[in-house]
Amino acid sequence: MNVNRVKQILSSSADIEVKYNGTSVWIDQLNEDGRTATVHLRGPLEERSIVEIHELMED
């Protein structure tokens, strides 16, 4: 995924499915470095991770 698509998803009101390593995640924010994003798993767990945006896939 690229930076522009991450920004579009963050500003969208739609429920856009994004996967990281085959697992559905929510993108919380694009980080200041422009290369990483903070995400968390969909579901009851609120554990957040910082991942490279090129590793995110839109389903």
XYZ file of C-alpha atoms in Angstrom:
59
model
C 0.000 0.000 0.000
C 1.203 3.550 -0.528
C 1.005 6.711 1.586
C -1.800 8.276 -0.454
C -4.026 5.205 -0.080
C -3.418 5.106 3.685
C -4.509 8.774 3.881
C -7.629 8.015 1.802
C -8.573 5.111 4.067
C -8.030 7.200 7.205
C -10.269 9.990 5.882
C -12.981 7.631 4.603
C -16.142 6.881 6.545
C -16.375 3.482 4.803
C -15.295 0.234 6.456
C -12.314 -0.662 4.268
C -10.727 -3.997 5.065
C -6.953 -3.858 5.374
C -4.749 -6.836 6.162
C -1.321 -7.116 7.702
C 0.299 -10.556 7.390
C -3.101 -11.997 6.477
C -4.851 -10.556 9.555
C -7.510 -7.832 9.399
C -6.400 -4.592 11.056
C -7.612 -1.047 11.591
C -5.237 1.747 10.621
C -5.089 4.175 13.548
C -2.703 6.711 12.084
C -0.009 7.373 9.540
C 3.176 8.028 11.465
C 5.303 11.146 10.977
C 8.036 9.286 9.109
C 5.580 8.633 6.250
C 6.762 5.008 6.000
C 4.967 3.423 8.936
C 1.464 3.320 10.368
C 0.044 2.423 13.757
C -2.539 -0.365 13.463
C -4.541 -2.628 15.746
C -6.318 -5.934 15.213
C -10.010 -5.907 14.440
C -11.865 -7.360 17.390
C -11.705 -7.116 21.167
C -7.938 -6.719 21.468
C -6.633 -3.165 21.446
C -2.950 -4.042 21.116
C -1.322 -1.598 18.725
C 1.641 -2.196 16.448
C 3.759 -0.020 14.199
C 4.108 -1.544 10.736
C 5.630 -0.576 7.400
C 2.834 0.689 5.143
C 4.148 -1.298 2.159
C 3.266 -4.442 4.160
C -0.434 -3.458 4.381
C -2.776 -4.975 1.797
C -6.271 -3.852 0.894
C -8.680 -6.752 0.661
